[in-house]
Amino acid sequence: MEDIDLQGHVLKDRDNPFKILSGRESYDKILNLIDTLPTSQRQVLLMSRIDNLDKNEIAKVLGISVRTVETTLYQSIKKLRQLLKGQHNFTSEG
């Protein structure tokens, strides 16, 4: 019975409103940062991570080489990490 009760508390704790709102705010911030990426980077990143298309499918849809998809995806992830790091530094200073 204690195990069942403990699982109930874990589920309730994970679903508390603060954590849900926090997650949504983070998600919205990431989407806003993705919107600032150059069009080609944003397009490849979303196709890869949201639409779950592989590099070959993305290349076919966009009419570009697989190597261009790989390079663009790498650049977009690198830029997004920089933007996220900048957001973190900005919010921790303010």
PDB file of N, CA, C and O in Angstrom, residues 11-92:
ATOM      1  N   LEU A  11       2.817  11.425  -8.846  1.00  0.00           N
ATOM      2  CA  LEU A  11       1.999  11.913  -9.951  1.00  0.00           C
ATOM      3  C   LEU A  11       1.419  13.287  -9.640  1.00  0.00           C
ATOM      4  O   LEU A  11       1.431  14.175 -10.471  1.00  0.00           O
ATOM      5  N   LYS A  12       0.926  13.450  -8.427  1.00  0.00           N
ATOM      6  CA  LYS A  12       0.353  14.740  -8.051  1.00  0.00           C
ATOM      7  C   LYS A  12       1.414  15.823  -8.063  1.00  0.00           C
ATOM      8  O   LYS A  12       1.183  16.932  -8.518  1.00  0.00           O
ATOM      9  N   ASP A  13       2.603  15.516  -7.553  1.00  0.00           N
ATOM     10  CA  ASP A  13       3.679  16.502  -7.485  1.00  0.00           C
ATOM     11  C   ASP A  13       4.130  16.926  -8.884  1.00  0.00           C
ATOM     12  O   ASP A  13       4.366  18.087  -9.147  1.00  0.00           O
ATOM     13  N   ARG A  14       4.205  15.969  -9.792  1.00  0.00           N
ATOM     14  CA  ARG A  14       4.651  16.251 -11.151  1.00  0.00           C
ATOM     15  C   ARG A  14       3.641  17.130 -11.886  1.00  0.00           C
ATOM     16  O   ARG A  14       4.000  17.912 -12.748  1.00  0.00           O
ATOM     17  N   ASP A  15       2.379  17.011 -11.537  1.00  0.00           N
ATOM     18  CA  ASP A  15       1.325  17.743 -12.230  1.00  0.00           C
ATOM     19  C   ASP A  15       0.906  19.024 -11.524  1.00  0.00           C
ATOM     20  O   ASP A  15      -0.132  19.576 -11.836  1.00  0.00           O
ATOM     21  N   ASN A  16       1.717  19.498 -10.584  1.00  0.00           N
ATOM     22  CA  ASN A  16       1.288  20.709  -9.885  1.00  0.00           C
ATOM     23  C   ASN A  16       1.288  21.898 -10.834  1.00  0.00           C
ATOM     24  O   ASN A  16       2.081  21.961 -11.770  1.00  0.00           O
ATOM     25  N   PRO A  17       0.394  22.851 -10.634  1.00  0.00           N
ATOM     26  CA  PRO A  17       0.205  23.971 -11.571  1.00  0.00           C
ATOM     27  C   PRO A  17       1.475  24.781 -11.843  1.00  0.00           C
ATOM     28  O   PRO A  17       1.710  25.198 -12.962  1.00  0.00           O
ATOM     29  N   PHE A  18       2.300  24.990 -10.830  1.00  0.00           N
ATOM     30  CA  PHE A  18       3.528  25.761 -11.033  1.00  0.00           C
ATOM     31  C   PHE A  18       4.441  25.079 -12.044  1.00  0.00           C
ATOM     32  O   PHE A  18       4.972  25.710 -12.948  1.00  0.00           O
ATOM     33  N   LYS A  19       4.598  23.761 -11.890  1.00  0.00           N
ATOM     34  CA  LYS A  19       5.465  23.027 -12.816  1.00  0.00           C
ATOM     35  C   LYS A  19       4.884  23.026 -14.227  1.00  0.00           C
ATOM     36  O   LYS A  19       5.614  23.135 -15.204  1.00  0.00           O
ATOM     37  N   ILE A  20       3.577  22.905 -14.330  1.00  0.00           N
ATOM     38  CA  ILE A  20       2.934  22.927 -15.654  1.00  0.00           C
ATOM     39  C   ILE A  20       3.142  24.279 -16.317  1.00  0.00           C
ATOM     40  O   ILE A  20       3.541  24.364 -17.476  1.00  0.00           O
ATOM     41  N   LEU A  21       2.892  25.363 -15.584  1.00  0.00           N
ATOM     42  CA  LEU A  21       3.076  26.709 -16.139  1.00  0.00           C
ATOM     43  C   LEU A  21       4.530  26.974 -16.482  1.00  0.00           C
ATOM     44  O   LEU A  21       4.846  27.570 -17.507  1.00  0.00           O
ATOM     45  N   SER A  22       5.420  26.530 -15.618  1.00  0.00           N
ATOM     46  CA  SER A  22       6.846  26.702 -15.854  1.00  0.00           C
ATOM     47  C   SER A  22       7.258  26.014 -17.154  1.00  0.00           C
ATOM     48  O   SER A  22       8.008  26.563 -17.958  1.00  0.00           O
ATOM     49  N   GLY A  23       6.762  24.808 -17.336  1.00  0.00           N
ATOM     50  CA  GLY A  23       7.068  24.066 -18.554  1.00  0.00           C
ATOM     51  C   GLY A  23       6.524  24.756 -19.791  1.00  0.00           C
ATOM     52  O   GLY A  23       7.193  24.834 -20.815  1.00  0.00           O
ATOM     53  N   ARG A  24       5.319  25.286 -19.685  1.00  0.00           N
ATOM     54  CA  ARG A  24       4.708  25.995 -20.821  1.00  0.00           C
ATOM     55  C   ARG A  24       5.473  27.269 -21.137  1.00  0.00           C
ATOM     56  O   ARG A  24       5.666  27.604 -22.302  1.00  0.00           O
ATOM     57  N   GLU A  25       5.906  27.988 -20.102  1.00  0.00           N
ATOM     58  CA  GLU A  25       6.670  29.221 -20.320  1.00  0.00           C
ATOM     59  C   GLU A  25       7.993  28.901 -21.005  1.00  0.00           C
ATOM     60  O   GLU A  25       8.401  29.596 -21.931  1.00  0.00           O
ATOM     61  N   SER A  26       8.657  27.851 -20.565  1.00  0.00           N
ATOM     62  CA  SER A  26       9.922  27.446 -21.180  1.00  0.00           C
ATOM     63  C   SER A  26       9.692  27.059 -22.641  1.00  0.00           C
ATOM     64  O   SER A  26      10.463  27.438 -23.520  1.00  0.00           O
ATOM     65  N   TYR A  27       8.640  26.304 -22.879  1.00  0.00           N
ATOM     66  CA  TYR A  27       8.293  25.877 -24.233  1.00  0.00           C
ATOM     67  C   TYR A  27       8.037  27.094 -25.124  1.00  0.00           C
ATOM     68  O   TYR A  27       8.556  27.181 -26.242  1.00  0.00           O
ATOM     69  N   ASP A  28       7.278  28.066 -24.621  1.00  0.00           N
ATOM     70  CA  ASP A  28       6.994  29.286 -25.381  1.00  0.00           C
ATOM     71  C   ASP A  28       8.260  30.076 -25.661  1.00  0.00           C
ATOM     72  O   ASP A  28       8.442  30.606 -26.763  1.00  0.00           O
ATOM     73  N   LYS A  29       9.153  30.160 -24.679  1.00  0.00           N
ATOM     74  CA  LYS A  29      10.418  30.879 -24.882  1.00  0.00           C
ATOM     75  C   LYS A  29      11.252  30.216 -25.966  1.00  0.00           C
ATOM     76  O   LYS A  29      11.823  30.893 -26.820  1.00  0.00           O
ATOM     77  N   ILE A  30      11.308  28.882 -25.937  1.00  0.00           N
ATOM     78  CA  ILE A  30      12.078  28.156 -26.952  1.00  0.00           C
ATOM     79  C   ILE A  30      11.468  28.379 -28.331  1.00  0.00           C
ATOM     80  O   ILE A  30      12.194  28.632 -29.300  1.00  0.00           O
ATOM     81  N   LEU A  31      10.148  28.316 -28.438  1.00  0.00           N
ATOM     82  CA  LEU A  31       9.500  28.563 -29.734  1.00  0.00           C
ATOM     83  C   LEU A  31       9.782  29.977 -30.233  1.00  0.00           C
ATOM     84  O   LEU A  31      10.029  30.177 -31.428  1.00  0.00           O
ATOM     85  N   ASN A  32       9.761  30.950 -29.333  1.00  0.00           N
ATOM     86  CA  ASN A  32      10.064  32.327 -29.721  1.00  0.00           C
ATOM     87  C   ASN A  32      11.506  32.454 -30.201  1.00  0.00           C
ATOM     88  O   ASN A  32      11.779  33.179 -31.161  1.00  0.00           O
ATOM     89  N   LEU A  33      12.420  31.756 -29.560  1.00  0.00           N
ATOM     90  CA  LEU A  33      13.819  31.788 -29.992  1.00  0.00           C
ATOM     91  C   LEU A  33      13.986  31.100 -31.344  1.00  0.00           C
ATOM     92  O   LEU A  33      14.738  31.568 -32.196  1.00  0.00           O
ATOM     93  N   ILE A  34      13.276  30.009 -31.560  1.00  0.00           N
ATOM     94  CA  ILE A  34      13.335  29.316 -32.849  1.00  0.00           C
ATOM     95  C   ILE A  34      12.851  30.250 -33.951  1.00  0.00           C
ATOM     96  O   ILE A  34      13.404  30.259 -35.052  1.00  0.00           O
ATOM     97  N   ASP A  35      11.841  31.057 -33.654  1.00  0.00           N
ATOM     98  CA  ASP A  35      11.318  32.006 -34.645  1.00  0.00           C
ATOM     99  C   ASP A  35      12.352  33.047 -35.062  1.00  0.00           C
ATOM    100  O   ASP A  35      12.220  33.646 -36.119  1.00  0.00           O
ATOM    101  N   THR A  36      13.378  33.274 -34.248  1.00  0.00           N
ATOM    102  CA  THR A  36      14.402  34.264 -34.588  1.00  0.00           C
ATOM    103  C   THR A  36      15.487  33.690 -35.500  1.00  0.00           C
ATOM    104  O   THR A  36      16.303  34.443 -36.031  1.00  0.00           O
ATOM    105  N   LEU A  37      15.509  32.380 -35.677  1.00  0.00           N
ATOM    106  CA  LEU A  37      16.511  31.758 -36.543  1.00  0.00           C
ATOM    107  C   LEU A  37      16.242  32.133 -38.002  1.00  0.00           C
ATOM    108  O   LEU A  37      15.091  32.374 -38.386  1.00  0.00           O
ATOM    109  N   PRO A  38      17.301  32.148 -38.813  1.00  0.00           N
ATOM    110  CA  PRO A  38      17.082  32.351 -40.254  1.00  0.00           C
ATOM    111  C   PRO A  38      16.120  31.291 -40.792  1.00  0.00           C
ATOM    112  O   PRO A  38      16.059  30.167 -40.272  1.00  0.00           O
ATOM    113  N   THR A  39      15.375  31.644 -41.808  1.00  0.00           N
ATOM    114  CA  THR A  39      14.321  30.782 -42.344  1.00  0.00           C
ATOM    115  C   THR A  39      14.791  29.361 -42.628  1.00  0.00           C
ATOM    116  O   THR A  39      14.136  28.400 -42.219  1.00  0.00           O
ATOM    117  N   SER A  40      15.915  29.204 -43.303  1.00  0.00           N
ATOM    118  CA  SER A  40      16.377  27.858 -43.664  1.00  0.00           C
ATOM    119  C   SER A  40      16.712  27.041 -42.420  1.00  0.00           C
ATOM    120  O   SER A  40      16.389  25.855 -42.345  1.00  0.00           O
ATOM    121  N   GLN A  41      17.344  27.673 -41.431  1.00  0.00           N
ATOM    122  CA  GLN A  41      17.682  26.964 -40.199  1.00  0.00           C
ATOM    123  C   GLN A  41      16.418  26.569 -39.436  1.00  0.00           C
ATOM    124  O   GLN A  41      16.298  25.446 -38.939  1.00  0.00           O
ATOM    125  N   ARG A  42      15.481  27.496 -39.331  1.00  0.00           N
ATOM    126  CA  ARG A  42      14.231  27.233 -38.626  1.00  0.00           C
ATOM    127  C   ARG A  42      13.478  26.085 -39.308  1.00  0.00           C
ATOM    128  O   ARG A  42      12.989  25.168 -38.655  1.00  0.00           O
ATOM    129  N   GLN A  43      13.418  26.142 -40.620  1.00  0.00           N
ATOM    130  CA  GLN A  43      12.690  25.139 -41.397  1.00  0.00           C
ATOM    131  C   GLN A  43      13.281  23.738 -41.185  1.00  0.00           C
ATOM    132  O   GLN A  43      12.543  22.790 -40.889  1.00  0.00           O
ATOM    133  N   VAL A  44      14.590  23.612 -41.299  1.00  0.00           N
ATOM    134  CA  VAL A  44      15.246  22.313 -41.142  1.00  0.00           C
ATOM    135  C   VAL A  44      15.118  21.813 -39.704  1.00  0.00           C
ATOM    136  O   VAL A  44      14.829  20.634 -39.470  1.00  0.00           O
ATOM    137  N   LEU A  45      15.294  22.695 -38.741  1.00  0.00           N
ATOM    138  CA  LEU A  45      15.188  22.309 -37.336  1.00  0.00           C
ATOM    139  C   LEU A  45      13.788  21.784 -37.015  1.00  0.00           C
ATOM    140  O   LEU A  45      13.633  20.734 -36.389  1.00  0.00           O
ATOM    141  N   LEU A  46      12.767  22.500 -37.438  1.00  0.00           N
ATOM    142  CA  LEU A  46      11.396  22.075 -37.168  1.00  0.00           C
ATOM    143  C   LEU A  46      11.047  20.773 -37.881  1.00  0.00           C
ATOM    144  O   LEU A  46      10.381  19.906 -37.311  1.00  0.00           O
ATOM    145  N   MET A  47      11.500  20.633 -39.113  1.00  0.00           N
ATOM    146  CA  MET A  47      11.227  19.398 -39.847  1.00  0.00           C
ATOM    147  C   MET A  47      11.897  18.205 -39.168  1.00  0.00           C
ATOM    148  O   MET A  47      11.337  17.114 -39.104  1.00  0.00           O
ATOM    149  N   SER A  48      13.093  18.437 -38.640  1.00  0.00           N
ATOM    150  CA  SER A  48      13.834  17.369 -37.992  1.00  0.00           C
ATOM    151  C   SER A  48      13.279  17.032 -36.617  1.00  0.00           C
ATOM    152  O   SER A  48      13.018  15.873 -36.303  1.00  0.00           O
ATOM    153  N   ARG A  49      13.082  18.051 -35.797  1.00  0.00           N
ATOM    154  CA  ARG A  49      12.730  17.814 -34.390  1.00  0.00           C
ATOM    155  C   ARG A  49      11.227  17.750 -34.116  1.00  0.00           C
ATOM    156  O   ARG A  49      10.813  17.045 -33.214  1.00  0.00           O
ATOM    157  N   ILE A  50      10.432  18.465 -34.875  1.00  0.00           N
ATOM    158  CA  ILE A  50       8.985  18.464 -34.640  1.00  0.00           C
ATOM    159  C   ILE A  50       8.287  17.451 -35.551  1.00  0.00           C
ATOM    160  O   ILE A  50       7.478  16.656 -35.104  1.00  0.00           O
ATOM    161  N   ASP A  51       8.616  17.492 -36.832  1.00  0.00           N
ATOM    162  CA  ASP A  51       7.983  16.582 -37.790  1.00  0.00           C
ATOM    163  C   ASP A  51       8.645  15.201 -37.812  1.00  0.00           C
ATOM    164  O   ASP A  51       8.151  14.284 -38.460  1.00  0.00           O
ATOM    165  N   ASN A  52       9.792  15.084 -37.131  1.00  0.00           N
ATOM    166  CA  ASN A  52      10.541  13.821 -37.050  1.00  0.00           C
ATOM    167  C   ASN A  52      10.923  13.248 -38.417  1.00  0.00           C
ATOM    168  O   ASN A  52      10.880  12.040 -38.622  1.00  0.00           O
ATOM    169  N   LEU A  53      11.250  14.135 -39.350  1.00  0.00           N
ATOM    170  CA  LEU A  53      11.717  13.681 -40.658  1.00  0.00           C
ATOM    171  C   LEU A  53      13.216  13.415 -40.581  1.00  0.00           C
ATOM    172  O   LEU A  53      13.945  14.122 -39.891  1.00  0.00           O
ATOM    173  N   ASP A  54      13.679  12.403 -41.302  1.00  0.00           N
ATOM    174  CA  ASP A  54      15.122  12.167 -41.321  1.00  0.00           C
ATOM    175  C   ASP A  54      15.779  13.075 -42.367  1.00  0.00           C
ATOM    176  O   ASP A  54      15.102  13.767 -43.136  1.00  0.00           O
ATOM    177  N   LYS A  55      17.094  13.084 -42.361  1.00  0.00           N
ATOM    178  CA  LYS A  55      17.853  14.003 -43.228  1.00  0.00           C
ATOM    179  C   LYS A  55      17.531  13.808 -44.704  1.00  0.00           C
ATOM    180  O   LYS A  55      17.425  14.773 -45.458  1.00  0.00           O
ATOM    181  N   ASN A  56      17.343  12.550 -45.112  1.00  0.00           N
ATOM    182  CA  ASN A  56      17.038  12.267 -46.521  1.00  0.00           C
ATOM    183  C   ASN A  56      15.674  12.833 -46.921  1.00  0.00           C
ATOM    184  O   ASN A  56      15.515  13.381 -48.013  1.00  0.00           O
ATOM    185  N   GLU A  57      14.697  12.681 -46.024  1.00  0.00           N
ATOM    186  CA  GLU A  57      13.358  13.202 -46.310  1.00  0.00           C
ATOM    187  C   GLU A  57      13.372  14.736 -46.379  1.00  0.00           C
ATOM    188  O   GLU A  57      12.743  15.325 -47.261  1.00  0.00           O
ATOM    189  N   ILE A  58      14.088  15.361 -45.465  1.00  0.00           N
ATOM    190  CA  ILE A  58      14.180  16.826 -45.460  1.00  0.00           C
ATOM    191  C   ILE A  58      14.837  17.306 -46.748  1.00  0.00           C
ATOM    192  O   ILE A  58      14.354  18.247 -47.388  1.00  0.00           O
ATOM    193  N   ALA A  59      15.910  16.653 -47.132  1.00  0.00           N
ATOM    194  CA  ALA A  59      16.622  17.025 -48.364  1.00  0.00           C
ATOM    195  C   ALA A  59      15.701  16.915 -49.571  1.00  0.00           C
ATOM    196  O   ALA A  59      15.680  17.813 -50.432  1.00  0.00           O
ATOM    197  N   LYS A  60      14.922  15.857 -49.633  1.00  0.00           N
ATOM    198  CA  LYS A  60      14.005  15.646 -50.761  1.00  0.00           C
ATOM    199  C   LYS A  60      12.931  16.727 -50.790  1.00  0.00           C
ATOM    200  O   LYS A  60      12.649  17.321 -51.832  1.00  0.00           O
ATOM    201  N   VAL A  61      12.322  17.006 -49.630  1.00  0.00           N
ATOM    202  CA  VAL A  61      11.245  18.003 -49.554  1.00  0.00           C
ATOM    203  C   VAL A  61      11.754  19.392 -49.943  1.00  0.00           C
ATOM    204  O   VAL A  61      11.092  20.131 -50.678  1.00  0.00           O
ATOM    205  N   LEU A  62      12.948  19.748 -49.445  1.00  0.00           N
ATOM    206  CA  LEU A  62      13.479  21.093 -49.694  1.00  0.00           C
ATOM    207  C   LEU A  62      14.285  21.205 -50.980  1.00  0.00           C
ATOM    208  O   LEU A  62      14.658  22.308 -51.383  1.00  0.00           O
ATOM    209  N   GLY A  63      14.577  20.064 -51.600  1.00  0.00           N
ATOM    210  CA  GLY A  63      15.357  20.088 -52.842  1.00  0.00           C
ATOM    211  C   GLY A  63      16.807  20.500 -52.615  1.00  0.00           C
ATOM    212  O   GLY A  63      17.388  21.212 -53.435  1.00  0.00           O
ATOM    213  N   ILE A  64      17.377  20.062 -51.485  1.00  0.00           N
ATOM    214  CA  ILE A  64      18.772  20.367 -51.164  1.00  0.00           C
ATOM    215  C   ILE A  64      19.487  19.061 -50.862  1.00  0.00           C
ATOM    216  O   ILE A  64      18.859  18.014 -50.700  1.00  0.00           O
ATOM    217  N   SER A  65      20.817  19.106 -50.769  1.00  0.00           N
ATOM    218  CA  SER A  65      21.578  17.893 -50.492  1.00  0.00           C
ATOM    219  C   SER A  65      21.470  17.501 -49.020  1.00  0.00           C
ATOM    220  O   SER A  65      21.184  18.343 -48.156  1.00  0.00           O
ATOM    221  N   VAL A  66      21.710  16.232 -48.765  1.00  0.00           N
ATOM    222  CA  VAL A  66      21.698  15.733 -47.393  1.00  0.00           C
ATOM    223  C   VAL A  66      22.779  16.459 -46.589  1.00  0.00           C
ATOM    224  O   VAL A  66      22.571  16.808 -45.427  1.00  0.00           O
ATOM    225  N   ARG A  67      23.905  16.701 -47.202  1.00  0.00           N
ATOM    226  CA  ARG A  67      25.004  17.411 -46.521  1.00  0.00           C
ATOM    227  C   ARG A  67      24.566  18.817 -46.126  1.00  0.00           C
ATOM    228  O   ARG A  67      24.893  19.292 -45.035  1.00  0.00           O
ATOM    229  N   THR A  68      23.817  19.493 -46.971  1.00  0.00           N
ATOM    230  CA  THR A  68      23.303  20.829 -46.646  1.00  0.00           C
ATOM    231  C   THR A  68      22.332  20.740 -45.467  1.00  0.00           C
ATOM    232  O   THR A  68      22.353  21.593 -44.575  1.00  0.00           O
ATOM    233  N   VAL A  69      21.510  19.709 -45.442  1.00  0.00           N
ATOM    234  CA  VAL A  69      20.587  19.502 -44.316  1.00  0.00           C
ATOM    235  C   VAL A  69      21.395  19.326 -43.034  1.00  0.00           C
ATOM    236  O   VAL A  69      21.096  19.951 -42.014  1.00  0.00           O
ATOM    237  N   GLU A  70      22.425  18.487 -43.075  1.00  0.00           N
ATOM    238  CA  GLU A  70      23.257  18.242 -41.891  1.00  0.00           C
ATOM    239  C   GLU A  70      23.917  19.529 -41.395  1.00  0.00           C
ATOM    240  O   GLU A  70      23.891  19.827 -40.195  1.00  0.00           O
ATOM    241  N   THR A  71      24.480  20.278 -42.310  1.00  0.00           N
ATOM    242  CA  THR A  71      25.156  21.531 -41.950  1.00  0.00           C
ATOM    243  C   THR A  71      24.166  22.535 -41.375  1.00  0.00           C
ATOM    244  O   THR A  71      24.427  23.169 -40.350  1.00  0.00           O
ATOM    245  N   THR A  72      23.027  22.673 -42.031  1.00  0.00           N
ATOM    246  CA  THR A  72      22.010  23.626 -41.579  1.00  0.00           C
ATOM    247  C   THR A  72      21.459  23.235 -40.218  1.00  0.00           C
ATOM    248  O   THR A  72      21.262  24.089 -39.350  1.00  0.00           O
ATOM    249  N   LEU A  73      21.229  21.941 -40.012  1.00  0.00           N
ATOM    250  CA  LEU A  73      20.732  21.468 -38.721  1.00  0.00           C
ATOM    251  C   LEU A  73      21.761  21.740 -37.624  1.00  0.00           C
ATOM    252  O   LEU A  73      21.422  22.224 -36.544  1.00  0.00           O
ATOM    253  N   TYR A  74      23.018  21.466 -37.910  1.00  0.00           N
ATOM    254  CA  TYR A  74      24.087  21.732 -36.945  1.00  0.00           C
ATOM    255  C   TYR A  74      24.124  23.222 -36.588  1.00  0.00           C
ATOM    256  O   TYR A  74      24.186  23.590 -35.417  1.00  0.00           O
ATOM    257  N   GLN A  75      24.066  24.075 -37.611  1.00  0.00           N
ATOM    258  CA  GLN A  75      24.101  25.525 -37.381  1.00  0.00           C
ATOM    259  C   GLN A  75      22.896  25.993 -36.567  1.00  0.00           C
ATOM    260  O   GLN A  75      23.030  26.839 -35.675  1.00  0.00           O
ATOM    261  N   SER A  76      21.732  25.450 -36.870  1.00  0.00           N
ATOM    262  CA  SER A  76      20.527  25.883 -36.155  1.00  0.00           C
ATOM    263  C   SER A  76      20.568  25.471 -34.689  1.00  0.00           C
ATOM    264  O   SER A  76      20.194  26.248 -33.802  1.00  0.00           O
ATOM    265  N   ILE A  77      21.036  24.277 -34.410  1.00  0.00           N
ATOM    266  CA  ILE A  77      21.136  23.819 -33.015  1.00  0.00           C
ATOM    267  C   ILE A  77      22.186  24.625 -32.267  1.00  0.00           C
ATOM    268  O   ILE A  77      21.959  25.041 -31.118  1.00  0.00           O
ATOM    269  N   LYS A  78      23.299  24.893 -32.920  1.00  0.00           N
ATOM    270  CA  LYS A  78      24.356  25.695 -32.299  1.00  0.00           C
ATOM    271  C   LYS A  78      23.834  27.095 -31.972  1.00  0.00           C
ATOM    272  O   LYS A  78      24.032  27.610 -30.867  1.00  0.00           O
ATOM    273  N   LYS A  79      23.140  27.716 -32.913  1.00  0.00           N
ATOM    274  CA  LYS A  79      22.592  29.059 -32.712  1.00  0.00           C
ATOM    275  C   LYS A  79      21.530  29.054 -31.613  1.00  0.00           C
ATOM    276  O   LYS A  79      21.500  29.951 -30.766  1.00  0.00           O
ATOM    277  N   LEU A  80      20.677  28.047 -31.603  1.00  0.00           N
ATOM    278  CA  LEU A  80      19.635  27.959 -30.583  1.00  0.00           C
ATOM    279  C   LEU A  80      20.255  27.811 -29.193  1.00  0.00           C
ATOM    280  O   LEU A  80      19.806  28.445 -28.236  1.00  0.00           O
ATOM    281  N   ARG A  81      21.306  27.013 -29.085  1.00  0.00           N
ATOM    282  CA  ARG A  81      22.001  26.880 -27.798  1.00  0.00           C
ATOM    283  C   ARG A  81      22.581  28.216 -27.341  1.00  0.00           C
ATOM    284  O   ARG A  81      22.509  28.563 -26.165  1.00  0.00           O
ATOM    285  N   GLN A  82      23.158  28.966 -28.277  1.00  0.00           N
ATOM    286  CA  GLN A  82      23.704  30.283 -27.937  1.00  0.00           C
ATOM    287  C   GLN A  82      22.591  31.211 -27.456  1.00  0.00           C
ATOM    288  O   GLN A  82      22.755  31.937 -26.477  1.00  0.00           O
ATOM    289  N   LEU A  83      21.475  31.193 -28.148  1.00  0.00           N
ATOM    290  CA  LEU A  83      20.344  32.037 -27.767  1.00  0.00           C
ATOM    291  C   LEU A  83      19.794  31.646 -26.395  1.00  0.00           C
ATOM    292  O   LEU A  83      19.485  32.508 -25.577  1.00  0.00           O
ATOM    293  N   LEU A  84      19.698  30.345 -26.149  1.00  0.00           N
ATOM    294  CA  LEU A  84      19.209  29.873 -24.851  1.00  0.00           C
ATOM    295  C   LEU A  84      20.166  30.254 -23.732  1.00  0.00           C
ATOM    296  O   LEU A  84      19.748  30.659 -22.656  1.00  0.00           O
ATOM    297  N   LYS A  85      21.453  30.140 -24.006  1.00  0.00           N
ATOM    298  CA  LYS A  85      22.461  30.523 -23.014  1.00  0.00           C
ATOM    299  C   LYS A  85      22.366  32.020 -22.733  1.00  0.00           C
ATOM    300  O   LYS A  85      22.423  32.451 -21.588  1.00  0.00           O
ATOM    301  N   GLY A  86      22.171  32.818 -23.775  1.00  0.00           N
ATOM    302  CA  GLY A  86      22.012  34.261 -23.617  1.00  0.00           C
ATOM    303  C   GLY A  86      20.772  34.598 -22.814  1.00  0.00           C
ATOM    304  O   GLY A  86      20.786  35.490 -21.978  1.00  0.00           O
ATOM    305  N   GLN A  87      19.685  33.875 -23.044  1.00  0.00           N
ATOM    306  CA  GLN A  87      18.446  34.073 -22.283  1.00  0.00           C
ATOM    307  C   GLN A  87      18.676  33.752 -20.816  1.00  0.00           C
ATOM    308  O   GLN A  87      18.245  34.472 -19.937  1.00  0.00           O
ATOM    309  N   HIS A  88      19.394  32.656 -20.553  1.00  0.00           N
ATOM    310  CA  HIS A  88      19.658  32.245 -19.172  1.00  0.00           C
ATOM    311  C   HIS A  88      20.506  33.292 -18.467  1.00  0.00           C
ATOM    312  O   HIS A  88      20.221  33.680 -17.349  1.00  0.00           O
ATOM    313  N   ASN A  89      21.565  33.760 -19.127  1.00  0.00           N
ATOM    314  CA  ASN A  89      22.424  34.770 -18.528  1.00  0.00           C
ATOM    315  C   ASN A  89      21.658  36.064 -18.294  1.00  0.00           C
ATOM    316  O   ASN A  89      21.828  36.723 -17.272  1.00  0.00           O
ATOM    317  N   PHE A  90      20.794  36.426 -19.220  1.00  0.00           N
ATOM    318  CA  PHE A  90      20.018  37.654 -19.093  1.00  0.00           C
ATOM    319  C   PHE A  90      19.051  37.565 -17.922  1.00  0.00           C
ATOM    320  O   PHE A  90      18.947  38.468 -17.113  1.00  0.00           O
ATOM    321  N   THR A  91      18.354  36.423 -17.797  1.00  0.00           N
ATOM    322  CA  THR A  91      17.363  36.292 -16.730  1.00  0.00           C
ATOM    323  C   THR A  91      18.030  36.146 -15.370  1.00  0.00           C
ATOM    324  O   THR A  91      17.468  36.559 -14.375  1.00  0.00           O
ATOM    325  N   SER A  92      19.232  35.576 -15.296  1.00  0.00           N
ATOM    326  CA  SER A  92      19.840  35.435 -13.979  1.00  0.00           C
ATOM    327  C   SER A  92      20.464  36.739 -13.507  1.00  0.00           C
ATOM    328  O   SER A  92      20.658  36.930 -12.329  1.00  0.00           O
TER     329      SER A  92
END
